[in-house]
């Protein structure tokens, strides 16, 4: 398994390895952030969001973020698809759940910039990364 994984990573173009590394860092950071939220606030860590589906989604990121990281790290085509899906949902949920700040204090929305930029990066590169993974799978 270790040798196969090394070959799969080695079979990726340099740009794809770098993109995968950024994906891994981003999703592991997200995972740690959500774990810390749950440690601090328990199951009700996201009670500030009045919509229960948003609360459930943010808790589910404790599973979805590392799953996306693992699939991307294993150079699986499904990894880029899952990563893009999770990020679109995550950014949408964050912007929707914090939309009241647009009127109350728009400057507070600045803290959503990093996750939004990461989501744009993930979505923009998901198809090229999927193609690179397909090429690596075809060479083994």
Short mmCIF file of N, CA and C in Angstrom, two decimals, residues 15-125:
data_model
loop_
_atom_site.label_atom_id
_atom_site.label_comp_id
_atom_site.label_asym_id
_atom_site.label_seq_id
_atom_site.Cartn_x
_atom_site.Cartn_y
_atom_site.Cartn_z
N UNK A 15 2.45 20.22 -10.33
CA UNK A 15 1.36 21.11 -9.95
C UNK A 15 0.28 20.36 -9.18
N UNK A 16 -0.02 19.12 -9.58
CA UNK A 16 -1.06 18.33 -8.92
C UNK A 16 -0.63 17.94 -7.51
N UNK A 17 0.64 17.61 -7.33
CA UNK A 17 1.13 17.29 -5.97
C UNK A 17 1.00 18.51 -5.06
N UNK A 18 1.33 19.67 -5.60
CA UNK A 18 1.23 20.90 -4.80
C UNK A 18 -0.23 21.22 -4.47
N UNK A 19 -1.09 21.07 -5.44
CA UNK A 19 -2.51 21.32 -5.20
C UNK A 19 -3.04 20.34 -4.17
N UNK A 20 -2.68 19.07 -4.29
CA UNK A 20 -3.10 18.07 -3.30
C UNK A 20 -2.62 18.45 -1.90
N UNK A 21 -1.39 18.93 -1.81
CA UNK A 21 -0.85 19.34 -0.50
C UNK A 21 -1.66 20.49 0.09
N UNK A 22 -2.04 21.45 -0.74
CA UNK A 22 -2.86 22.57 -0.25
C UNK A 22 -4.23 22.06 0.17
N UNK A 23 -4.82 21.16 -0.62
CA UNK A 23 -6.10 20.55 -0.24
C UNK A 23 -5.97 19.88 1.13
N UNK A 24 -4.93 19.08 1.31
CA UNK A 24 -4.74 18.37 2.57
C UNK A 24 -4.63 19.33 3.74
N UNK A 25 -3.83 20.35 3.59
CA UNK A 25 -3.66 21.34 4.66
C UNK A 25 -5.00 22.00 4.98
N UNK A 26 -5.72 22.42 3.95
CA UNK A 26 -7.00 23.10 4.15
C UNK A 26 -8.05 22.23 4.82
N UNK A 27 -8.17 20.99 4.36
CA UNK A 27 -9.19 20.12 4.94
C UNK A 27 -8.81 19.65 6.35
N UNK A 28 -7.55 19.45 6.60
CA UNK A 28 -7.14 19.07 7.96
C UNK A 28 -7.29 20.25 8.92
N UNK A 29 -7.04 21.46 8.44
CA UNK A 29 -7.27 22.65 9.27
C UNK A 29 -8.76 22.77 9.58
N UNK A 30 -9.60 22.56 8.58
CA UNK A 30 -11.05 22.61 8.80
C UNK A 30 -11.51 21.56 9.80
N UNK A 31 -10.98 20.35 9.65
CA UNK A 31 -11.30 19.27 10.58
C UNK A 31 -10.93 19.66 12.01
N UNK A 32 -9.72 20.17 12.20
CA UNK A 32 -9.27 20.57 13.54
C UNK A 32 -10.13 21.69 14.10
N UNK A 33 -10.50 22.63 13.25
CA UNK A 33 -11.34 23.74 13.68
C UNK A 33 -12.70 23.24 14.18
N UNK A 34 -13.29 22.31 13.44
CA UNK A 34 -14.61 21.80 13.84
C UNK A 34 -14.50 20.90 15.08
N UNK A 35 -13.42 20.16 15.20
CA UNK A 35 -13.22 19.35 16.41
C UNK A 35 -13.09 20.27 17.62
N UNK A 36 -12.31 21.33 17.49
CA UNK A 36 -12.16 22.28 18.61
C UNK A 36 -13.49 22.93 18.97
N UNK A 37 -14.29 23.27 17.96
CA UNK A 37 -15.62 23.82 18.23
C UNK A 37 -16.44 22.84 19.05
N UNK A 38 -16.39 21.56 18.68
CA UNK A 38 -17.17 20.55 19.39
C UNK A 38 -16.62 20.30 20.79
N UNK A 39 -15.32 20.36 20.96
CA UNK A 39 -14.73 20.19 22.29
C UNK A 39 -15.16 21.34 23.20
N UNK A 40 -15.15 22.55 22.66
CA UNK A 40 -15.53 23.72 23.46
C UNK A 40 -17.03 23.79 23.71
N UNK A 41 -17.84 23.49 22.69
CA UNK A 41 -19.28 23.71 22.82
C UNK A 41 -20.13 22.47 22.84
N UNK A 42 -19.52 21.31 22.73
CA UNK A 42 -20.30 20.08 22.70
C UNK A 42 -21.16 19.99 21.46
N UNK A 43 -22.18 19.18 21.53
CA UNK A 43 -23.05 18.94 20.38
C UNK A 43 -23.78 20.21 19.95
N UNK A 44 -23.86 21.18 20.86
CA UNK A 44 -24.54 22.44 20.56
C UNK A 44 -23.56 23.55 20.19
N UNK A 45 -22.40 23.17 19.69
CA UNK A 45 -21.37 24.14 19.35
C UNK A 45 -21.84 25.16 18.31
N UNK A 46 -22.78 24.76 17.49
CA UNK A 46 -23.23 25.65 16.42
C UNK A 46 -24.65 26.16 16.67
N UNK A 47 -25.02 26.27 17.94
CA UNK A 47 -26.36 26.74 18.31
C UNK A 47 -26.59 28.19 17.90
N UNK A 48 -25.52 28.92 17.61
CA UNK A 48 -25.69 30.31 17.16
C UNK A 48 -26.35 30.38 15.78
N UNK A 49 -26.32 29.26 15.06
CA UNK A 49 -27.03 29.19 13.79
C UNK A 49 -28.44 28.69 14.09
N UNK A 50 -29.46 29.49 13.81
CA UNK A 50 -30.81 29.07 14.18
C UNK A 50 -31.35 27.90 13.35
N UNK A 51 -30.77 27.67 12.18
CA UNK A 51 -31.26 26.60 11.32
C UNK A 51 -30.60 25.27 11.73
N UNK A 52 -31.41 24.33 12.14
CA UNK A 52 -30.90 23.02 12.57
C UNK A 52 -30.12 22.32 11.45
N UNK A 53 -30.56 22.36 10.19
CA UNK A 53 -29.75 21.71 9.16
C UNK A 53 -28.32 22.26 9.08
N UNK A 54 -28.14 23.56 9.31
CA UNK A 54 -26.79 24.13 9.32
C UNK A 54 -25.99 23.58 10.49
N UNK A 55 -26.61 23.48 11.64
CA UNK A 55 -25.93 22.93 12.82
C UNK A 55 -25.47 21.50 12.56
N UNK A 56 -26.36 20.71 11.98
CA UNK A 56 -26.03 19.30 11.67
C UNK A 56 -24.91 19.24 10.64
N UNK A 57 -24.99 20.09 9.63
CA UNK A 57 -23.95 20.09 8.60
C UNK A 57 -22.59 20.42 9.19
N UNK A 58 -22.51 21.46 10.03
CA UNK A 58 -21.22 21.84 10.59
C UNK A 58 -20.65 20.74 11.49
N UNK A 59 -21.50 20.03 12.19
CA UNK A 59 -21.03 18.89 12.99
C UNK A 59 -20.55 17.78 12.06
N UNK A 60 -21.25 17.57 10.94
CA UNK A 60 -20.87 16.49 10.01
C UNK A 60 -19.52 16.75 9.35
N UNK A 61 -19.04 17.99 9.37
CA UNK A 61 -17.74 18.29 8.77
C UNK A 61 -16.59 17.61 9.52
N UNK A 62 -16.85 17.15 10.74
CA UNK A 62 -15.85 16.38 11.48
C UNK A 62 -15.58 15.05 10.77
N UNK A 63 -16.53 14.59 9.99
CA UNK A 63 -16.36 13.38 9.19
C UNK A 63 -16.01 13.72 7.74
N UNK A 64 -16.70 14.69 7.18
CA UNK A 64 -16.53 15.00 5.75
C UNK A 64 -15.15 15.59 5.43
N UNK A 65 -14.64 16.48 6.28
CA UNK A 65 -13.33 17.08 6.01
C UNK A 65 -12.21 16.04 5.97
N UNK A 66 -12.09 15.18 6.99
CA UNK A 66 -11.01 14.19 6.89
C UNK A 66 -11.25 13.15 5.79
N UNK A 67 -12.50 12.85 5.49
CA UNK A 67 -12.77 11.92 4.38
C UNK A 67 -12.28 12.51 3.06
N UNK A 68 -12.56 13.78 2.84
CA UNK A 68 -12.06 14.44 1.63
C UNK A 68 -10.53 14.43 1.62
N UNK A 69 -9.91 14.72 2.76
CA UNK A 69 -8.45 14.73 2.84
C UNK A 69 -7.87 13.35 2.53
N UNK A 70 -8.47 12.31 3.07
CA UNK A 70 -7.97 10.95 2.84
C UNK A 70 -8.08 10.59 1.36
N UNK A 71 -9.23 10.86 0.76
CA UNK A 71 -9.42 10.51 -0.65
C UNK A 71 -8.48 11.31 -1.56
N UNK A 72 -8.27 12.58 -1.23
CA UNK A 72 -7.32 13.39 -2.01
C UNK A 72 -5.91 12.86 -1.79
N UNK A 73 -5.58 12.55 -0.54
CA UNK A 73 -4.25 12.03 -0.23
C UNK A 73 -3.95 10.68 -0.86
N UNK A 74 -4.98 9.89 -1.05
CA UNK A 74 -4.81 8.59 -1.71
C UNK A 74 -4.83 8.69 -3.24
N UNK A 75 -4.91 9.91 -3.74
CA UNK A 75 -4.95 10.20 -5.17
C UNK A 75 -6.13 9.47 -5.82
N UNK A 76 -7.27 9.60 -5.19
CA UNK A 76 -8.51 9.02 -5.72
C UNK A 76 -9.28 10.10 -6.48
N UNK A 77 -9.84 9.73 -7.61
CA UNK A 77 -10.62 10.69 -8.39
C UNK A 77 -11.80 11.23 -7.59
N UNK A 78 -12.37 10.39 -6.74
CA UNK A 78 -13.52 10.81 -5.94
C UNK A 78 -13.15 11.91 -4.96
N UNK A 79 -11.88 11.98 -4.61
CA UNK A 79 -11.41 12.98 -3.64
C UNK A 79 -11.64 14.40 -4.10
N UNK A 80 -11.32 14.69 -5.36
CA UNK A 80 -11.51 16.06 -5.84
C UNK A 80 -12.99 16.41 -5.94
N UNK A 81 -13.81 15.44 -6.32
CA UNK A 81 -15.25 15.68 -6.39
C UNK A 81 -15.82 15.94 -4.99
N UNK A 82 -15.46 15.09 -4.03
CA UNK A 82 -15.96 15.29 -2.67
C UNK A 82 -15.44 16.60 -2.09
N UNK A 83 -14.18 16.91 -2.33
CA UNK A 83 -13.61 18.15 -1.80
C UNK A 83 -14.38 19.36 -2.33
N UNK A 84 -14.66 19.39 -3.61
CA UNK A 84 -15.39 20.52 -4.19
C UNK A 84 -16.81 20.59 -3.63
N UNK A 85 -17.46 19.46 -3.50
CA UNK A 85 -18.83 19.42 -2.97
C UNK A 85 -18.86 19.93 -1.54
N UNK A 86 -17.95 19.44 -0.72
CA UNK A 86 -17.89 19.86 0.69
C UNK A 86 -17.64 21.35 0.79
N UNK A 87 -16.73 21.87 -0.02
CA UNK A 87 -16.40 23.29 0.08
C UNK A 87 -17.55 24.17 -0.40
N UNK A 88 -18.24 23.78 -1.46
CA UNK A 88 -19.39 24.56 -1.92
C UNK A 88 -20.46 24.59 -0.82
N UNK A 89 -20.70 23.44 -0.21
CA UNK A 89 -21.70 23.38 0.86
C UNK A 89 -21.24 24.17 2.09
N UNK A 90 -19.96 24.05 2.44
CA UNK A 90 -19.42 24.74 3.61
C UNK A 90 -19.50 26.26 3.45
N UNK A 91 -19.05 26.75 2.32
CA UNK A 91 -19.09 28.20 2.09
C UNK A 91 -20.52 28.71 2.02
N UNK A 92 -21.37 27.95 1.34
CA UNK A 92 -22.78 28.35 1.26
C UNK A 92 -23.42 28.40 2.64
N UNK A 93 -23.15 27.40 3.45
CA UNK A 93 -23.71 27.37 4.80
C UNK A 93 -23.17 28.51 5.65
N UNK A 94 -21.87 28.79 5.54
CA UNK A 94 -21.30 29.90 6.31
C UNK A 94 -21.88 31.24 5.88
N UNK A 95 -21.97 31.48 4.58
CA UNK A 95 -22.52 32.75 4.12
C UNK A 95 -24.01 32.87 4.46
N UNK A 96 -24.75 31.78 4.29
CA UNK A 96 -26.18 31.83 4.62
C UNK A 96 -26.38 32.02 6.12
N UNK A 97 -25.66 31.27 6.91
CA UNK A 97 -25.82 31.36 8.36
C UNK A 97 -25.38 32.68 8.95
N UNK A 98 -24.50 33.38 8.25
CA UNK A 98 -23.99 34.65 8.75
C UNK A 98 -24.51 35.85 7.96
N UNK A 99 -25.55 35.64 7.17
CA UNK A 99 -26.05 36.69 6.30
C UNK A 99 -26.55 37.92 7.06
N UNK A 100 -26.97 37.73 8.31
CA UNK A 100 -27.46 38.87 9.10
C UNK A 100 -26.36 39.92 9.32
N UNK A 101 -25.11 39.49 9.23
CA UNK A 101 -24.00 40.44 9.39
C UNK A 101 -23.93 41.43 8.25
N UNK A 102 -24.49 41.10 7.12
CA UNK A 102 -24.46 42.03 5.98
C UNK A 102 -25.10 43.36 6.35
N UNK A 103 -26.13 43.30 7.18
CA UNK A 103 -26.80 44.53 7.61
C UNK A 103 -26.24 45.02 8.95
N UNK A 104 -25.98 44.11 9.88
CA UNK A 104 -25.55 44.49 11.22
C UNK A 104 -24.14 45.07 11.24
N UNK A 105 -23.19 44.34 10.69
CA UNK A 105 -21.78 44.76 10.70
C UNK A 105 -21.04 44.06 9.58
N UNK A 106 -21.08 44.61 8.37
CA UNK A 106 -20.47 43.95 7.22
C UNK A 106 -18.98 43.65 7.40
N UNK A 107 -18.28 44.40 8.21
CA UNK A 107 -16.85 44.16 8.42
C UNK A 107 -16.60 42.78 9.03
N UNK A 108 -17.56 42.25 9.78
CA UNK A 108 -17.40 40.92 10.38
C UNK A 108 -17.34 39.82 9.33
N UNK A 109 -17.87 40.10 8.14
CA UNK A 109 -17.85 39.10 7.08
C UNK A 109 -16.44 38.87 6.55
N UNK A 110 -15.51 39.75 6.88
CA UNK A 110 -14.13 39.59 6.43
C UNK A 110 -13.54 38.26 6.87
N UNK A 111 -14.00 37.73 8.01
CA UNK A 111 -13.46 36.45 8.48
C UNK A 111 -13.88 35.29 7.59
N UNK A 112 -14.85 35.51 6.70
CA UNK A 112 -15.24 34.45 5.75
C UNK A 112 -14.36 34.43 4.50
N UNK A 113 -13.48 35.43 4.35
CA UNK A 113 -12.63 35.51 3.16
C UNK A 113 -11.72 34.28 3.00
N UNK A 114 -11.02 33.81 4.04
CA UNK A 114 -10.13 32.65 3.83
C UNK A 114 -10.87 31.40 3.36
N UNK A 115 -11.99 31.09 3.96
CA UNK A 115 -12.72 29.88 3.57
C UNK A 115 -13.30 30.03 2.16
N UNK A 116 -13.71 31.26 1.81
CA UNK A 116 -14.24 31.51 0.48
C UNK A 116 -13.14 31.36 -0.57
N UNK A 117 -11.97 31.91 -0.30
CA UNK A 117 -10.85 31.79 -1.24
C UNK A 117 -10.41 30.33 -1.38
N UNK A 118 -10.37 29.60 -0.26
CA UNK A 118 -10.01 28.19 -0.33
C UNK A 118 -11.04 27.42 -1.16
N UNK A 119 -12.31 27.72 -0.97
CA UNK A 119 -13.36 27.05 -1.74
C UNK A 119 -13.21 27.33 -3.24
N UNK A 120 -12.92 28.57 -3.59
CA UNK A 120 -12.71 28.91 -5.00
C UNK A 120 -11.53 28.14 -5.57
N UNK A 121 -10.46 28.02 -4.79
CA UNK A 121 -9.28 27.26 -5.20
C UNK A 121 -9.64 25.80 -5.43
N UNK A 122 -10.36 25.21 -4.48
CA UNK A 122 -10.73 23.79 -4.56
C UNK A 122 -11.64 23.55 -5.76
N UNK A 123 -12.64 24.37 -5.93
CA UNK A 123 -13.59 24.17 -7.03
C UNK A 123 -12.90 24.39 -8.38
N UNK A 124 -12.08 25.44 -8.48
CA UNK A 124 -11.42 25.74 -9.75
C UNK A 124 -10.48 24.63 -10.19
N UNK A 125 -9.86 23.94 -9.22
CA UNK A 125 -8.87 22.92 -9.58
C UNK A 125 -9.38 21.49 -9.43
#
